[in-house]
């Protein structure tokens, strides 16, 4: 955040930590989140209030490629798809949005599809992870996990007995490829591991929109604490 001018993004070399590139004019007042793509040649940034701009950069050229308004409220997270070139996901206050870089008559544009919660309670979305086929697994404030497919919720994941995956908000979601598990961390202080294949192949139970799954392992990291990052 900068009080006297629009903020810059500064990129440094490593391990020397010398200033290498400066990206300008990506937002008016402050940035809320940044992410590189898998190849490392593009950077996505999202501005905070008042513009909430999603900007894609060719950062080595200090050049803006595309930009679009991400949402009308705070955006917490942006990620490039690790599987599909030109796809991104953003999430934040009461929303998740799925983006594609699309060729149009007027050139390349960002097209965003807002996820529809339907009968599921609207939730802030802090974390998400993409599946190899393009589905996206997201967190909720109430502890369940939501599997998105094409902008719609395919299934809600809970523990047996319809207990949420965490007691309280889920704030960490990642795919640990070495163990092929989905790793979650929550406001209840637990880290839980879930079988990736069971999550990826999840289908709702008959006459329901949820599926109960059991974690393969769990650990209480800190009594009275919450897991914010892994």
Short mmCIF file of C-alpha atoms in Angstrom, two decimals:
data_model
loop_
_atom_site.label_atom_id
_atom_site.label_comp_id
_atom_site.label_asym_id
_atom_site.label_seq_id
_atom_site.Cartn_x
_atom_site.Cartn_y
_atom_site.Cartn_z
CA UNK A 1 0.00 0.00 0.00
CA UNK A 2 1.26 3.48 -0.89
CA UNK A 3 -0.27 6.73 0.32
CA UNK A 4 1.44 9.12 -2.09
CA UNK A 5 1.22 7.36 -5.48
CA UNK A 6 -0.07 4.13 -7.04
CA UNK A 7 1.88 1.21 -5.56
CA UNK A 8 4.54 -0.68 -7.49
CA UNK A 9 5.44 -4.36 -7.55
CA UNK A 10 9.16 -4.89 -6.95
CA UNK A 11 10.83 -8.08 -8.17
CA UNK A 12 14.24 -9.00 -6.76
CA UNK A 13 16.90 -11.48 -7.79
CA UNK A 14 17.62 -14.41 -5.49
CA UNK A 15 19.73 -14.99 -3.47
CA UNK A 16 21.44 -11.62 -4.06
CA UNK A 17 18.17 -9.73 -3.36
CA UNK A 18 19.00 -6.96 -5.81
CA UNK A 19 16.14 -5.03 -7.41
CA UNK A 20 15.49 -6.50 -10.87
CA UNK A 21 12.12 -5.29 -12.19
CA UNK A 22 9.50 -2.70 -11.22
CA UNK A 23 5.87 -3.15 -12.32
CA UNK A 24 3.83 0.04 -12.35
CA UNK A 25 0.17 1.08 -12.66
CA UNK A 26 -1.43 -2.23 -11.75
CA UNK A 27 -3.83 -0.77 -9.17
CA UNK A 28 -4.75 2.51 -7.52
CA UNK A 29 -4.01 2.05 -3.81
CA UNK A 30 -2.82 -1.41 -2.75
CA UNK A 31 -2.41 -5.03 -3.85
CA UNK A 32 -4.20 -7.90 -2.13
CA UNK A 33 -2.61 -10.94 -3.80
CA UNK A 34 0.01 -11.99 -6.38
CA UNK A 35 0.92 -15.26 -8.13
CA UNK A 36 3.32 -16.48 -10.82
CA UNK A 37 2.30 -19.06 -13.41
CA UNK A 38 3.93 -22.49 -13.56
CA UNK A 39 6.43 -21.43 -16.23
CA UNK A 40 7.37 -18.36 -14.22
CA UNK A 41 7.08 -15.95 -17.15
CA UNK A 42 3.74 -14.38 -16.16
CA UNK A 43 2.53 -12.73 -12.97
CA UNK A 44 -1.05 -12.10 -11.88
CA UNK A 45 -1.87 -9.31 -9.42
CA UNK A 46 -5.14 -8.20 -7.86
CA UNK A 47 -5.74 -4.75 -6.46
CA UNK A 48 -7.70 -3.95 -3.33
CA UNK A 49 -10.34 -1.24 -2.94
CA UNK A 50 -11.38 0.78 -4.91
CA UNK A 51 -10.57 -0.88 -8.26
CA UNK A 52 -10.11 -4.64 -7.51
CA UNK A 53 -8.23 -4.98 -10.81
CA UNK A 54 -6.93 -8.34 -11.98
CA UNK A 55 -3.81 -7.66 -14.03
CA UNK A 56 -1.67 -10.11 -15.98
CA UNK A 57 1.96 -9.13 -16.55
CA UNK A 58 4.85 -10.22 -18.70
CA UNK A 59 6.98 -9.21 -15.77
CA UNK A 60 10.39 -9.51 -17.41
CA UNK A 61 9.25 -6.86 -19.89
CA UNK A 62 7.50 -4.88 -17.12
CA UNK A 63 4.45 -4.99 -19.41
CA UNK A 64 0.72 -5.42 -18.78
CA UNK A 65 -0.82 -8.14 -20.96
CA UNK A 66 -4.47 -8.07 -19.86
CA UNK A 67 -6.59 -6.61 -17.11
CA UNK A 68 -10.17 -6.86 -15.87
CA UNK A 69 -12.13 -6.05 -12.74
CA UNK A 70 -11.86 -9.18 -10.60
CA UNK A 71 -14.91 -8.54 -8.41
CA UNK A 72 -16.66 -5.74 -6.50
CA UNK A 73 -15.37 -6.86 -3.09
CA UNK A 74 -12.08 -8.05 -1.58
CA UNK A 75 -10.13 -10.73 -3.44
CA UNK A 76 -7.92 -12.89 -1.21
CA UNK A 77 -6.31 -15.31 -3.64
CA UNK A 78 -5.32 -15.62 -7.29
CA UNK A 79 -3.74 -18.68 -8.91
CA UNK A 80 -2.86 -19.72 -12.44
CA UNK A 81 -4.03 -23.16 -13.49
CA UNK A 82 -1.14 -25.64 -13.24
CA UNK A 83 -2.80 -27.75 -15.95
CA UNK A 84 -4.45 -25.44 -18.51
CA UNK A 85 -2.50 -22.56 -20.02
CA UNK A 86 -4.43 -19.29 -19.90
CA UNK A 87 -6.77 -20.28 -17.06
CA UNK A 88 -6.84 -18.65 -13.62
CA UNK A 89 -9.01 -18.66 -10.51
CA UNK A 90 -9.67 -15.84 -8.05
CA UNK A 91 -11.57 -15.97 -4.77
CA UNK A 92 -12.49 -13.75 -1.87
CA UNK A 93 -15.43 -12.20 -0.06
CA UNK A 94 -18.53 -14.22 -0.95
CA UNK A 95 -17.22 -15.49 -4.27
CA UNK A 96 -15.00 -17.63 -6.46
CA UNK A 97 -14.40 -16.81 -10.11
CA UNK A 98 -12.97 -18.85 -12.96
CA UNK A 99 -11.04 -17.02 -15.68
CA UNK A 100 -9.91 -17.80 -19.21
CA UNK A 101 -7.81 -15.84 -21.64
CA UNK A 102 -9.97 -15.92 -24.75
CA UNK A 103 -9.32 -14.75 -28.31
CA UNK A 104 -12.07 -12.39 -29.51
CA UNK A 105 -12.61 -10.23 -32.60
CA UNK A 106 -10.99 -7.35 -30.74
CA UNK A 107 -8.06 -9.38 -29.44
CA UNK A 108 -7.19 -11.39 -26.34
CA UNK A 109 -9.48 -10.79 -23.35
CA UNK A 110 -10.04 -12.11 -19.84
CA UNK A 111 -13.43 -13.78 -19.43
CA UNK A 112 -14.59 -14.56 -15.89
CA UNK A 113 -17.29 -16.99 -14.77
CA UNK A 114 -18.59 -16.42 -11.23
CA UNK A 115 -19.30 -19.60 -9.29
CA UNK A 116 -22.96 -20.09 -8.34
CA UNK A 117 -23.49 -21.36 -4.80
CA UNK A 118 -27.09 -22.39 -5.48
CA UNK A 119 -28.60 -24.11 -2.43
CA UNK A 120 -25.28 -23.98 -0.58
CA UNK A 121 -24.80 -21.09 1.84
CA UNK A 122 -22.78 -18.22 0.36
CA UNK A 123 -19.26 -18.20 1.78
CA UNK A 124 -16.01 -16.31 1.68
CA UNK A 125 -13.42 -18.42 -0.15
CA UNK A 126 -9.88 -18.12 1.18
CA UNK A 127 -8.23 -21.15 -0.42
CA UNK A 128 -8.69 -23.49 -3.37
CA UNK A 129 -6.81 -26.11 -5.36
CA UNK A 130 -7.34 -27.19 -8.97
CA UNK A 131 -7.76 -30.81 -10.03
CA UNK A 132 -6.02 -32.18 -13.17
CA UNK A 133 -9.31 -32.19 -15.13
CA UNK A 134 -10.07 -28.55 -14.30
CA UNK A 135 -12.43 -29.00 -11.37
CA UNK A 136 -11.64 -26.75 -8.41
CA UNK A 137 -11.88 -27.68 -4.72
CA UNK A 138 -12.53 -24.66 -2.49
CA UNK A 139 -12.71 -23.81 1.19
CA UNK A 140 -15.69 -22.42 3.11
CA UNK A 141 -16.17 -20.39 6.28
CA UNK A 142 -18.15 -23.22 7.86
CA UNK A 143 -15.63 -26.03 7.35
CA UNK A 144 -17.00 -27.94 4.37
CA UNK A 145 -15.13 -28.35 1.09
CA UNK A 146 -16.83 -27.54 -2.22
CA UNK A 147 -15.97 -29.17 -5.54
CA UNK A 148 -16.67 -26.84 -8.46
CA UNK A 149 -17.17 -27.93 -12.06
CA UNK A 150 -17.99 -25.40 -14.77
CA UNK A 151 -18.99 -22.69 -12.31
CA UNK A 152 -21.41 -24.94 -10.39
CA UNK A 153 -20.98 -26.95 -7.19
CA UNK A 154 -20.70 -30.64 -8.05
CA UNK A 155 -20.51 -31.93 -4.48
CA UNK A 156 -19.98 -30.74 -0.91
CA UNK A 157 -17.48 -32.80 1.06
CA UNK A 158 -18.06 -33.46 4.77
CA UNK A 159 -16.90 -36.00 7.35
CA UNK A 160 -19.08 -38.94 8.42
CA UNK A 161 -22.10 -37.85 10.44
CA UNK A 162 -22.38 -34.72 8.25
CA UNK A 163 -19.66 -33.08 10.32
CA UNK A 164 -17.74 -30.40 8.41
CA UNK A 165 -14.18 -31.20 7.33
CA UNK A 166 -13.01 -28.66 9.93
CA UNK A 167 -14.75 -27.03 12.88
CA UNK A 168 -14.65 -23.47 11.57
CA UNK A 169 -13.18 -21.93 8.47
CA UNK A 170 -10.84 -23.84 6.16
CA UNK A 171 -7.90 -21.54 5.43
CA UNK A 172 -5.37 -23.85 3.72
CA UNK A 173 -5.91 -26.15 0.72
CA UNK A 174 -3.15 -27.78 -1.29
CA UNK A 175 -2.29 -30.94 -3.22
CA UNK A 176 0.74 -32.77 -1.86
CA UNK A 177 1.87 -34.73 -4.91
CA UNK A 178 4.46 -36.76 -3.01
CA UNK A 179 1.75 -38.43 -0.91
CA UNK A 180 -1.07 -37.78 -3.40
CA UNK A 181 -3.22 -36.23 -0.70
CA UNK A 182 -5.25 -33.06 -0.35
CA UNK A 183 -3.98 -31.16 2.68
CA UNK A 184 -6.32 -28.85 4.59
CA UNK A 185 -5.74 -26.56 7.54
CA UNK A 186 -8.42 -24.84 9.55
CA UNK A 187 -9.42 -22.46 12.28
CA UNK A 188 -9.76 -25.48 14.58
CA UNK A 189 -5.96 -25.89 14.64
CA UNK A 190 -6.03 -29.19 12.73
CA UNK A 191 -4.15 -30.21 9.61
CA UNK A 192 -5.96 -33.03 7.82
CA UNK A 193 -4.95 -35.21 4.88
CA UNK A 194 -7.50 -36.59 2.42
CA UNK A 195 -7.08 -39.24 -0.26
CA UNK A 196 -6.69 -37.34 -3.53
CA UNK A 197 -8.45 -39.92 -5.69
CA UNK A 198 -11.48 -40.07 -3.40
CA UNK A 199 -11.73 -36.28 -3.45
CA UNK A 200 -11.23 -36.01 -7.20
CA UNK A 201 -13.78 -38.74 -7.98
CA UNK A 202 -16.36 -37.58 -5.41
CA UNK A 203 -20.03 -37.76 -6.39
CA UNK A 204 -22.93 -36.66 -4.18
CA UNK A 205 -24.87 -39.29 -2.27
CA UNK A 206 -28.28 -40.19 -3.65
CA UNK A 207 -30.90 -37.47 -3.02
CA UNK A 208 -28.23 -35.23 -1.45
CA UNK A 209 -25.62 -32.70 -2.52
CA UNK A 210 -22.91 -33.90 -0.15
CA UNK A 211 -20.53 -36.85 0.24
CA UNK A 212 -18.96 -38.03 3.50
CA UNK A 213 -15.25 -38.86 3.40
CA UNK A 214 -12.80 -39.75 6.16
CA UNK A 215 -9.35 -38.13 6.42
CA UNK A 216 -6.42 -40.52 6.04
CA UNK A 217 -4.53 -38.66 8.77
CA UNK A 218 -4.82 -35.60 10.99
CA UNK A 219 -2.79 -33.71 13.55
CA UNK A 220 -3.73 -31.03 16.06
CA UNK A 221 -0.96 -28.50 15.50
CA UNK A 222 -1.70 -26.03 18.25
CA UNK A 223 -4.51 -26.13 20.83
CA UNK A 224 -6.46 -22.90 20.63
CA UNK A 225 -4.65 -21.86 17.44
CA UNK A 226 -5.65 -21.73 13.78
CA UNK A 227 -3.80 -22.80 10.65
CA UNK A 228 -3.29 -19.91 8.24
CA UNK A 229 -0.47 -21.21 6.02
CA UNK A 230 1.48 -24.37 5.17
#
